[in-house]
Coordinates of C-alpha atoms and ligand atoms in Angstrom, one line a residue:
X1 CA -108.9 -97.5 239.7
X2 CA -109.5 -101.1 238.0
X3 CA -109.9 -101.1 234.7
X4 CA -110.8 -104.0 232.1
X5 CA -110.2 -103.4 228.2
X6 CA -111.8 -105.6 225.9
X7 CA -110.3 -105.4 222.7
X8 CA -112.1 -106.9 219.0
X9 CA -111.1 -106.6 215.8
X10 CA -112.0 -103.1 215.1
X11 CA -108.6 -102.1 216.9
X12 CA -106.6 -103.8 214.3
X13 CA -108.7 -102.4 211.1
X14 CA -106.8 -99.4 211.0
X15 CA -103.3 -101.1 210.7
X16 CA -104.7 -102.8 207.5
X17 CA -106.2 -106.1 209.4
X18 CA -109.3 -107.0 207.7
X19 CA -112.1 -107.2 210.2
X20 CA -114.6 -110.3 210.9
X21 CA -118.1 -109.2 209.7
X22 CA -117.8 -105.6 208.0
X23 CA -118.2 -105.8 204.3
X24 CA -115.0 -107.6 203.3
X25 CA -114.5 -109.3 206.4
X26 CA -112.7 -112.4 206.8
X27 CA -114.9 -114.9 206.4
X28 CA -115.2 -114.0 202.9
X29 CA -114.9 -116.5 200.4
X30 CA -114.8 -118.9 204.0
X31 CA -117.8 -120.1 205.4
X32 CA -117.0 -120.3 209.3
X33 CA -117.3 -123.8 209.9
X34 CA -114.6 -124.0 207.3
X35 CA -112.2 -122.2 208.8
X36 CA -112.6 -121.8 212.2
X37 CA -114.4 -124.8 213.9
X38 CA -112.7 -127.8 214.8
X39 CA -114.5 -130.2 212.4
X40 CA -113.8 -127.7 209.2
X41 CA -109.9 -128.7 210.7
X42 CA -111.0 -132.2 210.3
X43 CA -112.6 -132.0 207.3
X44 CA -110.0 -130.6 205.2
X45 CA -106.7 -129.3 207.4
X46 CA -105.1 -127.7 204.6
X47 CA -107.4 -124.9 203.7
X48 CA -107.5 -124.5 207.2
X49 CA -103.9 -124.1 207.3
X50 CA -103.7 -122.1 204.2
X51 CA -106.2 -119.2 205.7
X52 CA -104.5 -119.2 208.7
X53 CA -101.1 -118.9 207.0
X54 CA -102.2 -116.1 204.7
X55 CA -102.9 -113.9 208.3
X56 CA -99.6 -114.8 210.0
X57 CA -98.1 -114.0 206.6
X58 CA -99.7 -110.3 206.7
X59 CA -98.6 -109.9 210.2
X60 CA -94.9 -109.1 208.7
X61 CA -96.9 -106.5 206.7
X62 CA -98.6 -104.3 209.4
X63 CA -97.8 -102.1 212.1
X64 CA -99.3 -101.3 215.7
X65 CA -101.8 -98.0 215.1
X66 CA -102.3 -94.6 217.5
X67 CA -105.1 -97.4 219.5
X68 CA -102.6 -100.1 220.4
X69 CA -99.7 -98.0 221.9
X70 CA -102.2 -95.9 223.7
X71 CA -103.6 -98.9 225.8
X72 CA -99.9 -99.7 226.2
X73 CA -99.7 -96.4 228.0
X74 CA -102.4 -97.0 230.2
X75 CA -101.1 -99.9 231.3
X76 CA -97.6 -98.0 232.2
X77 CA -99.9 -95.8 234.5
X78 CA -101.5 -98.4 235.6
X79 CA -99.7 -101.3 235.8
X80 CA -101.8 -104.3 237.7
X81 CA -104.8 -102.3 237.4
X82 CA -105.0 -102.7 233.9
X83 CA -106.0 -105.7 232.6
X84 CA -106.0 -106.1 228.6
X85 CA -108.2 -108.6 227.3
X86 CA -108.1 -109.3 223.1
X87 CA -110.4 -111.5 221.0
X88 CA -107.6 -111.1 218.4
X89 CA -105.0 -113.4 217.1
X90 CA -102.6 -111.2 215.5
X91 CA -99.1 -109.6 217.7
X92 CA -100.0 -105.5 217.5
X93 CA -100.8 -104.8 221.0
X94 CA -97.6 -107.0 222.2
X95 CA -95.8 -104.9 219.5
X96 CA -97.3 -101.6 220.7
X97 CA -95.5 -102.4 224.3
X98 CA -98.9 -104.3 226.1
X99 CA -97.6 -106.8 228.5
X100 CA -100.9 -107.6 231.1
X101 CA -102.5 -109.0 227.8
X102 CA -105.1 -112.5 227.8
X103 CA -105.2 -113.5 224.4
X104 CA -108.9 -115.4 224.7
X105 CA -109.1 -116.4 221.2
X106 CA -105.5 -118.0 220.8
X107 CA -102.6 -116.5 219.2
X108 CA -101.5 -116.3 215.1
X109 CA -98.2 -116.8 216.0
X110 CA -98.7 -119.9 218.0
X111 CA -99.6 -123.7 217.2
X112 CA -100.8 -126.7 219.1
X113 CA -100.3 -130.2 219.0
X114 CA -103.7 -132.2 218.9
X115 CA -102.0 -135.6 219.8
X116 CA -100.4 -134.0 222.8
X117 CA -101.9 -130.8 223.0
X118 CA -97.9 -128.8 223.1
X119 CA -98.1 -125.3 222.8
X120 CA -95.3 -123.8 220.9
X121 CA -94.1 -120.7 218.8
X122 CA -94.8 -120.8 214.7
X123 CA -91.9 -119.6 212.8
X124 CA -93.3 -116.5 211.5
X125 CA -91.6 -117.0 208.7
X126 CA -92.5 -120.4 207.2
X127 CA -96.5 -121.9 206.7
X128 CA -97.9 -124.3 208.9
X129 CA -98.7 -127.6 207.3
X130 CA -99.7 -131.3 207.5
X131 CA -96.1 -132.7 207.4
X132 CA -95.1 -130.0 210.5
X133 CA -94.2 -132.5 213.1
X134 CA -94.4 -132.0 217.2
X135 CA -91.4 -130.8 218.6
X136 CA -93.1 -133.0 221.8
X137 CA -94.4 -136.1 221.1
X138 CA -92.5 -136.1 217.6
X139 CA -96.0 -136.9 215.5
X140 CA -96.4 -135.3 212.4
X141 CA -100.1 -134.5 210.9
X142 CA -101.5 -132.8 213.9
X143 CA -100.5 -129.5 214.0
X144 CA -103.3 -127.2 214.1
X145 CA -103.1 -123.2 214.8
X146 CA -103.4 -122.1 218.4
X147 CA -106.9 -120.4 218.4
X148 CA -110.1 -121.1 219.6
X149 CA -112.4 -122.1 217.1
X150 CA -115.8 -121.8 217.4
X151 CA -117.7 -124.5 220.0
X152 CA -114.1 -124.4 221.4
X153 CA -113.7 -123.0 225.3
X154 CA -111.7 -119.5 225.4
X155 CA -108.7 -119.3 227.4
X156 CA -108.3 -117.5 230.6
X157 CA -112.2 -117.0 231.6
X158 CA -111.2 -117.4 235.4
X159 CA -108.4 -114.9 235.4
X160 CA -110.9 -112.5 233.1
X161 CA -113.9 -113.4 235.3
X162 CA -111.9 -112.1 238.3
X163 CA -110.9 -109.0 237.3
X164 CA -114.8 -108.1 235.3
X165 CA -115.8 -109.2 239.6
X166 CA -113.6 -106.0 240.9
X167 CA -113.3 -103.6 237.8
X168 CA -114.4 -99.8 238.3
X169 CA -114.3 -99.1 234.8
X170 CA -115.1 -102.0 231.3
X171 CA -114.3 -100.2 228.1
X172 CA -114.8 -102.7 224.6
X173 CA -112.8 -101.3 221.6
X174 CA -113.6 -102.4 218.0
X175 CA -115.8 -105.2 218.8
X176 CA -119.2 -106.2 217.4
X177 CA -120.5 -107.7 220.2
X178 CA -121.6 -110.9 218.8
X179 CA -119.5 -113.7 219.9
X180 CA -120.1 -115.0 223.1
X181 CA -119.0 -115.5 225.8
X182 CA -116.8 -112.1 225.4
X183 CA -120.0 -110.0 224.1
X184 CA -121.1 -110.7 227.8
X185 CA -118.9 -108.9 229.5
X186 CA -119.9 -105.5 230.0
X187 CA -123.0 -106.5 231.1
X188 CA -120.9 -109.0 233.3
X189 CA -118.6 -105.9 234.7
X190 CA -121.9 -103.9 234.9
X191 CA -123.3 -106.5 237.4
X192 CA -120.4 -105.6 239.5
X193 CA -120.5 -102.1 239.4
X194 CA -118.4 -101.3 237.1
X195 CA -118.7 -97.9 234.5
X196 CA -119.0 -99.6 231.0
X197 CA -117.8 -97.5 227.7
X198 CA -118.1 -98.7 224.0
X199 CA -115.4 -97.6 221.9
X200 CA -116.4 -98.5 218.3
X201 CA -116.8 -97.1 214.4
X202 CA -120.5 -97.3 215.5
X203 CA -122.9 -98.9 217.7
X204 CA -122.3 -102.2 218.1
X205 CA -125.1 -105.1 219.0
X206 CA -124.6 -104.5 223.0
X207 CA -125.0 -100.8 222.7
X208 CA -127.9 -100.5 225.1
X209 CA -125.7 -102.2 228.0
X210 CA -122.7 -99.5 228.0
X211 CA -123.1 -96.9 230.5
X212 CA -120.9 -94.6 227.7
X213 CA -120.5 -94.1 223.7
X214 CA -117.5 -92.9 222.3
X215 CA -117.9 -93.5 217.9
X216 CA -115.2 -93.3 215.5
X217 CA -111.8 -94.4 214.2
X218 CA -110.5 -96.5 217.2
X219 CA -106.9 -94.4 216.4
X220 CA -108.5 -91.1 217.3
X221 CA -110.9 -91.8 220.1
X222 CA -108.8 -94.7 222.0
X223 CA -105.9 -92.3 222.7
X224 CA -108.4 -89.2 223.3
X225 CA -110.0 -91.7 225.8
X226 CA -107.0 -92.7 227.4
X227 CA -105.5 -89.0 227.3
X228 CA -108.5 -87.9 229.0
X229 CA -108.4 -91.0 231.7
X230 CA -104.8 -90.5 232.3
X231 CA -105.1 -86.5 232.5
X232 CA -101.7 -84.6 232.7
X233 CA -99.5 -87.2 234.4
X234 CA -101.7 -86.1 237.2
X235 CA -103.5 -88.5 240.1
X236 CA -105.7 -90.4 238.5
X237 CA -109.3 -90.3 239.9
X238 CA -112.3 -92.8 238.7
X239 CA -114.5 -88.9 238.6
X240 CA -112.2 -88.5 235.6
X241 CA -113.0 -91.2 233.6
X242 CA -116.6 -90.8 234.6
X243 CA -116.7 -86.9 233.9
X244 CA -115.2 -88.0 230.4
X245 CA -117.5 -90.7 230.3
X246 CA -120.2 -88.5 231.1
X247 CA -119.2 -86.2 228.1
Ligands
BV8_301 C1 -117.8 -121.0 223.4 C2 -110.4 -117.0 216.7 C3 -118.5 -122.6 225.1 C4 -110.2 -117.6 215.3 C5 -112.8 -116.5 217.0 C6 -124.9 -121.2 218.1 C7 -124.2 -122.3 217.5 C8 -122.9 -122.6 217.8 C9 -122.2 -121.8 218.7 C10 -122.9 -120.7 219.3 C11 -124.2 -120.4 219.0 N1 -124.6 -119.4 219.7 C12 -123.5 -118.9 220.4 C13 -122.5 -119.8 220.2 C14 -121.2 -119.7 220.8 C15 -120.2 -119.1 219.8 C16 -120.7 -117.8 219.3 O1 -120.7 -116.8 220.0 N2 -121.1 -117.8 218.0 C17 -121.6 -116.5 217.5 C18 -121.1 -116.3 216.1 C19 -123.1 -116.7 217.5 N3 -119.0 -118.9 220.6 C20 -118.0 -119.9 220.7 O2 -118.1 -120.9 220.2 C21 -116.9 -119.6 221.7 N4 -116.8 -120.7 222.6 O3 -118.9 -120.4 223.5 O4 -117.5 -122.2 224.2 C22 -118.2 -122.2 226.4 C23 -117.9 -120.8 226.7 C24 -117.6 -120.5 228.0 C25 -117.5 -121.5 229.0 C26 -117.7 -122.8 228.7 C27 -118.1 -123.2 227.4 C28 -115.6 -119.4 221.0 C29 -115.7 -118.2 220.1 C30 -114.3 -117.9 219.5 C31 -114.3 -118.1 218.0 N5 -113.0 -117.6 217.5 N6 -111.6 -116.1 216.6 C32 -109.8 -116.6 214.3 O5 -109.5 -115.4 214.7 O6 -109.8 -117.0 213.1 S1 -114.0 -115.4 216.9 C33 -113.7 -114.0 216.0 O7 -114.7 -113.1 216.2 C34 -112.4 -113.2 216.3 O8 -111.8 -113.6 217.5 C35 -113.0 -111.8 216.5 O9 -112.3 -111.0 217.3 C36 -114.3 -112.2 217.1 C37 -115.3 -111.2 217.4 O10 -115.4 -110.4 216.3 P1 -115.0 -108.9 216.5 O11 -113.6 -108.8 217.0 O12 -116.1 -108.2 217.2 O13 -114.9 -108.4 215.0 P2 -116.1 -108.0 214.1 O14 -115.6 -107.9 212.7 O15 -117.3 -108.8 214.4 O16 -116.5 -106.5 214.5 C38 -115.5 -105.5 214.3 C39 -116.1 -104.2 215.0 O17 -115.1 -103.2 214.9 C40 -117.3 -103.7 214.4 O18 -118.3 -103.4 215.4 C41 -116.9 -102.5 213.6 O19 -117.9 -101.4 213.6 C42 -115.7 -102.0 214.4 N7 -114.7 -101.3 213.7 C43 -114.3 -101.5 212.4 N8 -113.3 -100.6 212.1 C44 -113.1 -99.9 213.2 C45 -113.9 -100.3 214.2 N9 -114.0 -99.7 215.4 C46 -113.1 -98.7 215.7 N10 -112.2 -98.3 214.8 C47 -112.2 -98.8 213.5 N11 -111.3 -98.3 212.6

């Protein structure tokens, strides 16, 4: 059985990771083209830099929860036919064991050069800042945190395309459904044939296009899910997630 797992900020919440748009989300105190467009960069790079530097700072703070290692177990039963797809930036389901993981919206822990575009790792322990210079091309005031902003293109939408084109089964976990293009993808998988289930606190905006509901603390109901999917060890049948599904 192919399975796609879409993962939103909602999966992080429990491990103390402030989420986007509930009622202290993120963006508080930021307006969003402040903080995360390209031109708030422009416009003033070191509050940029300083909100970006206050998350990778809290990442030495939190833990995996119940919701990350149990999608790391799915993916030791199912190996290739698991493909783990995150609009989040922080490290918790790479720290929970998840290895077949697309990180579309960029990484905390990673920055980018916008001279010559080089990738490379932030040390997690210092800030990032206008005098960091490019380990590449050896230019200082251009390094900018690895994530995609918004107007900018995710990464990976081929290799994420591909795998919605031959999934039986989409589950979202923790996501509001309201940035594109990710909050088209269960309707996407659906087009395909795939089983769609929404894992979330409560209904998000694309409720009406998952085939499934499961509501509550993604720590309780991701591991039930996958307990459930997985069954005793035992052959793993797409019935089973259906029957689940169906329940
Ligand atoms: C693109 C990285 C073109 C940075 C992020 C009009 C004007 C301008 C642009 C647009 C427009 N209309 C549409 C667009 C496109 C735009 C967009 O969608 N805008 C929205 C706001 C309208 N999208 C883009 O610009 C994207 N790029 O479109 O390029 C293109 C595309 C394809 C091909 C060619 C060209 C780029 C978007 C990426 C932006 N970057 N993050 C950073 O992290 O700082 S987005 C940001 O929002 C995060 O990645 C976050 O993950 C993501 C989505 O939010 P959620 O994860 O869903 O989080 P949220 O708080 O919203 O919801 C949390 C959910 O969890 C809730 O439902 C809640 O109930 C639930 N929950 C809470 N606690 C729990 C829980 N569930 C379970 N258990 C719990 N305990």
């Amino acid at each position: 059985m192919k399975v796609v797992v879409l993962t939103g900020a909602g999966i992080s919440a429990e491990s103390g990771i402030r989420t986007f748009r509930d009622a202290n989300g993120l963006w508080e105190g930021h307006a969003v083209d402040q903080v995360a467009t390209r031109a708030g960069f422009g416009r003033n790079p070191g509050l940029v830099n300083r909100f970006y530097n206050q998350r990778r700072r809290q990442l030495r703070e939190v833990e995996p929860n119940a919701a990350h290692f149990a999608l790391a177990q799915l993916e030791q039963r199912l190996g290739d036919d698991l493909l783990l797809v995150t609009q989040n930036v922080d490290d918790l389901h790479e720290r929970a064991g998840s290895k077949r993981l697309v990180h579309m919206h960029g990484e905390l822990l990673k920055k980018r050069c916008i001279w010559c575009e080089e990738v490379t790792l932030c040390n997690p322990e210092a800030d990032l800042g206008p005098g960091d210079v490019c380990e590449k091309c050896g230019r200082e005031m251009g390094m900018r945190p690895d994530v995609v902003w918004f107007g900018e293109i995710p990464y990976e939408l081929d290799r994420i395309q591909a795998a919605l084109e031959t999934a039986d089964l989409f589950a979202a976990v923790g996501t509001s459904g309201l940035v594109e293009p990710a909050s088209r993808f269960a309707s996407k998988a659906r087009v395909f044939g795939a089983r769609t289930v929404e894992i979330n606190l409560s209904e998000s905006a694309r409720a009406a296009e998952f085939d499934e509901h499961l509501y509550g603390p993604a720590s309780e109901t991701v591991p039930e899910w996958v307990r459930r999917l997985v069954g005793d060890g035992g052959e793993l049948k797409v019935e089973t997630a259906y029957r689940f599904a169906m329940s």
